[in-house]
mmCIF file of C-alpha atoms in Angstrom:
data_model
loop_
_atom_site.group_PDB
_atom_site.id
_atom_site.type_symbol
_atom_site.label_atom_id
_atom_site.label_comp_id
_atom_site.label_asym_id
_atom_site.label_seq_id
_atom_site.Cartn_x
_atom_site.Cartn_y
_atom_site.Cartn_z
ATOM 1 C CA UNK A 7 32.926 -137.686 -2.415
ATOM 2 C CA UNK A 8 29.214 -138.922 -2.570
ATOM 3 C CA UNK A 9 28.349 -140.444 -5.760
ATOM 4 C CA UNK A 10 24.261 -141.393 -7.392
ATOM 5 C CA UNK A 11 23.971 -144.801 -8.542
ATOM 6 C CA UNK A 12 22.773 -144.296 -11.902
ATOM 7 C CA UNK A 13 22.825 -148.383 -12.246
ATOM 8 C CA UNK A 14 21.705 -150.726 -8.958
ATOM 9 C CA UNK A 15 25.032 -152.487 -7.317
ATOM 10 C CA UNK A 16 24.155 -156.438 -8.073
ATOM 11 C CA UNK A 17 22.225 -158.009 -5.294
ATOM 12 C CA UNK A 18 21.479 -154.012 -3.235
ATOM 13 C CA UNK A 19 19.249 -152.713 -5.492
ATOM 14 C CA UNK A 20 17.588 -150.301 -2.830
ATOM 15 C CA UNK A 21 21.059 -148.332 -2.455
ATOM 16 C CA UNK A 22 21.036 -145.479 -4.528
ATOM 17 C CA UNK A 23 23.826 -142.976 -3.143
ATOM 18 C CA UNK A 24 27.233 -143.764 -2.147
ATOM 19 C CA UNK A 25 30.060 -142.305 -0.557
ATOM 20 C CA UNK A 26 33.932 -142.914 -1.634
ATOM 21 C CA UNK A 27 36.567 -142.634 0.504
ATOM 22 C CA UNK A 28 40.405 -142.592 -0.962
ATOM 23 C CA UNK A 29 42.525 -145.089 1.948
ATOM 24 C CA UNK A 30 45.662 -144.732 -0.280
ATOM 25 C CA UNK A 31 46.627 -144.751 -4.004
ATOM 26 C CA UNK A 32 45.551 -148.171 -4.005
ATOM 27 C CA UNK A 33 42.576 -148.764 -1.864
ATOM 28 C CA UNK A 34 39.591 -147.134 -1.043
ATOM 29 C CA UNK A 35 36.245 -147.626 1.021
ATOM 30 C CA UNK A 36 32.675 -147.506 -1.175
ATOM 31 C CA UNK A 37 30.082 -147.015 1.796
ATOM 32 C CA UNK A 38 26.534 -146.874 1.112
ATOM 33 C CA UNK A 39 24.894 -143.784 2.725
ATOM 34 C CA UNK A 40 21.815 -144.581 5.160
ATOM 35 C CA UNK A 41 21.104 -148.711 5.452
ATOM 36 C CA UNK A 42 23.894 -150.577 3.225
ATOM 37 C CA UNK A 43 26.692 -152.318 2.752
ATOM 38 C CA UNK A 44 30.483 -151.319 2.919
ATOM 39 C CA UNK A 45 32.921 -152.033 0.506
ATOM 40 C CA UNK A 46 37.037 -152.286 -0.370
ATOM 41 C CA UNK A 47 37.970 -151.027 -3.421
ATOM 42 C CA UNK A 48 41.228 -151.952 -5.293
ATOM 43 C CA UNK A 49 42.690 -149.621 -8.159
ATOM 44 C CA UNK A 50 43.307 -152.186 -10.723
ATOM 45 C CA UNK A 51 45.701 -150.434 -12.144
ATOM 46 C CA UNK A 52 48.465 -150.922 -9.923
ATOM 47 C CA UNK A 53 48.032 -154.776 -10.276
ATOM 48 C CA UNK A 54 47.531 -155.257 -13.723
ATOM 49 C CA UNK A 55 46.832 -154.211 -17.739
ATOM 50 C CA UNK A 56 42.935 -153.484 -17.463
ATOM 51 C CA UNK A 57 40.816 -152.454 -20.356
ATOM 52 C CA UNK A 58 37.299 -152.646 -21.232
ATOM 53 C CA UNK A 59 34.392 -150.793 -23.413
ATOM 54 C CA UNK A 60 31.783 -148.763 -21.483
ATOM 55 C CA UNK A 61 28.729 -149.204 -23.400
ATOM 56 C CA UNK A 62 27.394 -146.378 -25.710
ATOM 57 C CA UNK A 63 24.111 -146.455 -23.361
ATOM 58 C CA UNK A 64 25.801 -146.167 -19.732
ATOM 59 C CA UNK A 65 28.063 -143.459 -21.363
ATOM 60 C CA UNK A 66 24.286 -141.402 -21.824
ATOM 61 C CA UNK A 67 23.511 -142.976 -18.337
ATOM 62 C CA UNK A 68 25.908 -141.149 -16.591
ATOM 63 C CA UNK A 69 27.111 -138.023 -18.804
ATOM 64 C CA UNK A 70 30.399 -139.379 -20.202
ATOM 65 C CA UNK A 71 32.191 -138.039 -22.845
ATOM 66 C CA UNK A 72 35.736 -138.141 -23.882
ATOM 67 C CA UNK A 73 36.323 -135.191 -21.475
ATOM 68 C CA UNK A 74 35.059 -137.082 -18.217
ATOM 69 C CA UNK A 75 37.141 -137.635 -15.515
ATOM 70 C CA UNK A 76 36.243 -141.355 -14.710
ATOM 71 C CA UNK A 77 37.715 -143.978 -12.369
ATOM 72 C CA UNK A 78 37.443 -147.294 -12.399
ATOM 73 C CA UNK A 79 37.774 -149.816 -9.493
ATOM 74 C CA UNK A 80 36.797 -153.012 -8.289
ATOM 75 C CA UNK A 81 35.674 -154.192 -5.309
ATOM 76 C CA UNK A 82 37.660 -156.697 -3.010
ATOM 77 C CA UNK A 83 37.188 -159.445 -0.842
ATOM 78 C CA UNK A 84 39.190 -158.907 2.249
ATOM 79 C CA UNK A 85 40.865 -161.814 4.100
ATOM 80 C CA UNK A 86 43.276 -162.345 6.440
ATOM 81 C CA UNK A 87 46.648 -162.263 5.876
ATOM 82 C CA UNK A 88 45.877 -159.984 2.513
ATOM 83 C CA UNK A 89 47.315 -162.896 0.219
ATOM 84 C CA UNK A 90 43.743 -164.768 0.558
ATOM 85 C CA UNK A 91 42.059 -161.705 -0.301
ATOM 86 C CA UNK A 92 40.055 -161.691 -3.988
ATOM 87 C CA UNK A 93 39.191 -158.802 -6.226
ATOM 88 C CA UNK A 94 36.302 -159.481 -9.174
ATOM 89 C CA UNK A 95 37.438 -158.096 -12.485
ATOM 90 C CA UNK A 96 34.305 -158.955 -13.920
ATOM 91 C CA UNK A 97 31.860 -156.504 -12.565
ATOM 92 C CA UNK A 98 34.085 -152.884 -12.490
ATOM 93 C CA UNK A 99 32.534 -149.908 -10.721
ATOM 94 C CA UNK A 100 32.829 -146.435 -12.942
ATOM 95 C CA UNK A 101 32.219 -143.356 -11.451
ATOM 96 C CA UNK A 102 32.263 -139.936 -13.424
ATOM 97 C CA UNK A 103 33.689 -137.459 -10.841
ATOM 98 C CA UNK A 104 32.580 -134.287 -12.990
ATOM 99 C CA UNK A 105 28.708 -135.213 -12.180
ATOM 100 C CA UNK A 106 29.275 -137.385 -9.130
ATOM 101 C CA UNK A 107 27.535 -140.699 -11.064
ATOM 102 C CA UNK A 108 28.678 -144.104 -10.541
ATOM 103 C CA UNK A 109 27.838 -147.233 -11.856
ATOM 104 C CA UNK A 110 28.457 -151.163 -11.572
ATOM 105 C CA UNK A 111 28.715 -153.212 -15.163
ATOM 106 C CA UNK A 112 29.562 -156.364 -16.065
ATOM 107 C CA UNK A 113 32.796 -156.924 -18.606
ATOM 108 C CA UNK A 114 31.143 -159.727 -21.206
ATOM 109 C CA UNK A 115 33.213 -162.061 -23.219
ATOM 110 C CA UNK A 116 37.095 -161.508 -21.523
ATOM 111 C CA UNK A 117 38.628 -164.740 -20.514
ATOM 112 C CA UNK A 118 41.128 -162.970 -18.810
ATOM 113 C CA UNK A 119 39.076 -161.155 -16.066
ATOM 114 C CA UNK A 120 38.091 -163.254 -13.208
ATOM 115 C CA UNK A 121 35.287 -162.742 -10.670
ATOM 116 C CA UNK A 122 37.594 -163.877 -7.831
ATOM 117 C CA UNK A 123 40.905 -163.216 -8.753
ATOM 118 C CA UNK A 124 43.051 -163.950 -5.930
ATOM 119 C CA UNK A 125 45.269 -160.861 -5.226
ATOM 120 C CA UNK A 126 48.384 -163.195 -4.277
ATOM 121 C CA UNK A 127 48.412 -163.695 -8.344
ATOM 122 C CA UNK A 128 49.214 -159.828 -8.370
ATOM 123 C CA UNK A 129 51.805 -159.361 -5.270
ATOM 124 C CA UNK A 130 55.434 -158.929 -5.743
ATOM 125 C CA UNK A 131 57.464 -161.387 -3.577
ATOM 126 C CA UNK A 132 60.996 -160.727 -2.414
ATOM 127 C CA UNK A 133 62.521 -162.921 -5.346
ATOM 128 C CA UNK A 134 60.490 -160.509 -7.682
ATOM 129 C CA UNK A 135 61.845 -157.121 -6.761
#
């Protein structure tokens, strides 16, 4: 599904439509369309409780209401194996899937969102199960 930036991506201002590709229930692929960048997604909530307020004036922005479908996801810093990998809490992408918006913002003031978690902190290991 192809999505209009209604807010600039930090540091790629010039992209302005995006596509977003579902990998599985927990990743997916945010590829700029024309000259971009690519990026891994992560649904944070399969890792963790995540929470935040959308501003009043992003909710204009990009047509939400309390009826919008929205989804929220955060991009990902792949490494290799996967347990080096980092996801940033800080700066969630929204996108309204009833007008095809999207947008990037940053989550002010929460101590317990990092900008490079590391992923490891959110993996199950075989003592866990």
């Amino acid at each position: 599904m192809q999505f209009d930036l209604k807010l600039p991506l930090l540091g790629f201002e010039a992209v302005s439509k995006m596509e977003l590709q579902k990998i599985d229930e927990i990743f997916l692929r945010l590829e700029s369309i024309g000259e971009g960048p690519t990026f891994t997604l992560i649904n944070p909530f399969a890792l963790r409780e995540y929470s935040f307020d959308i501003p009043s004036s992003l909710q204009a922005l990009m047509g939400i209401t309390p009826e919008s479908n929205l989804l929220i996801y955060n991009i990902m810093i792949l490494q290799t194996p996967i347990e080096k990998s980092s996801i940033n809490f800080v700066a969630p992408l929204i996108f309204n899937t009833d007008n095809q918006t999207m947008a990037q913002i940053i989550v002010d003031n929460r101590a317990d969102f990092g900008i490079a978690e590391p992923i490891s902190n959110y993996l199950k290991g075989p003592s866990d199960v």
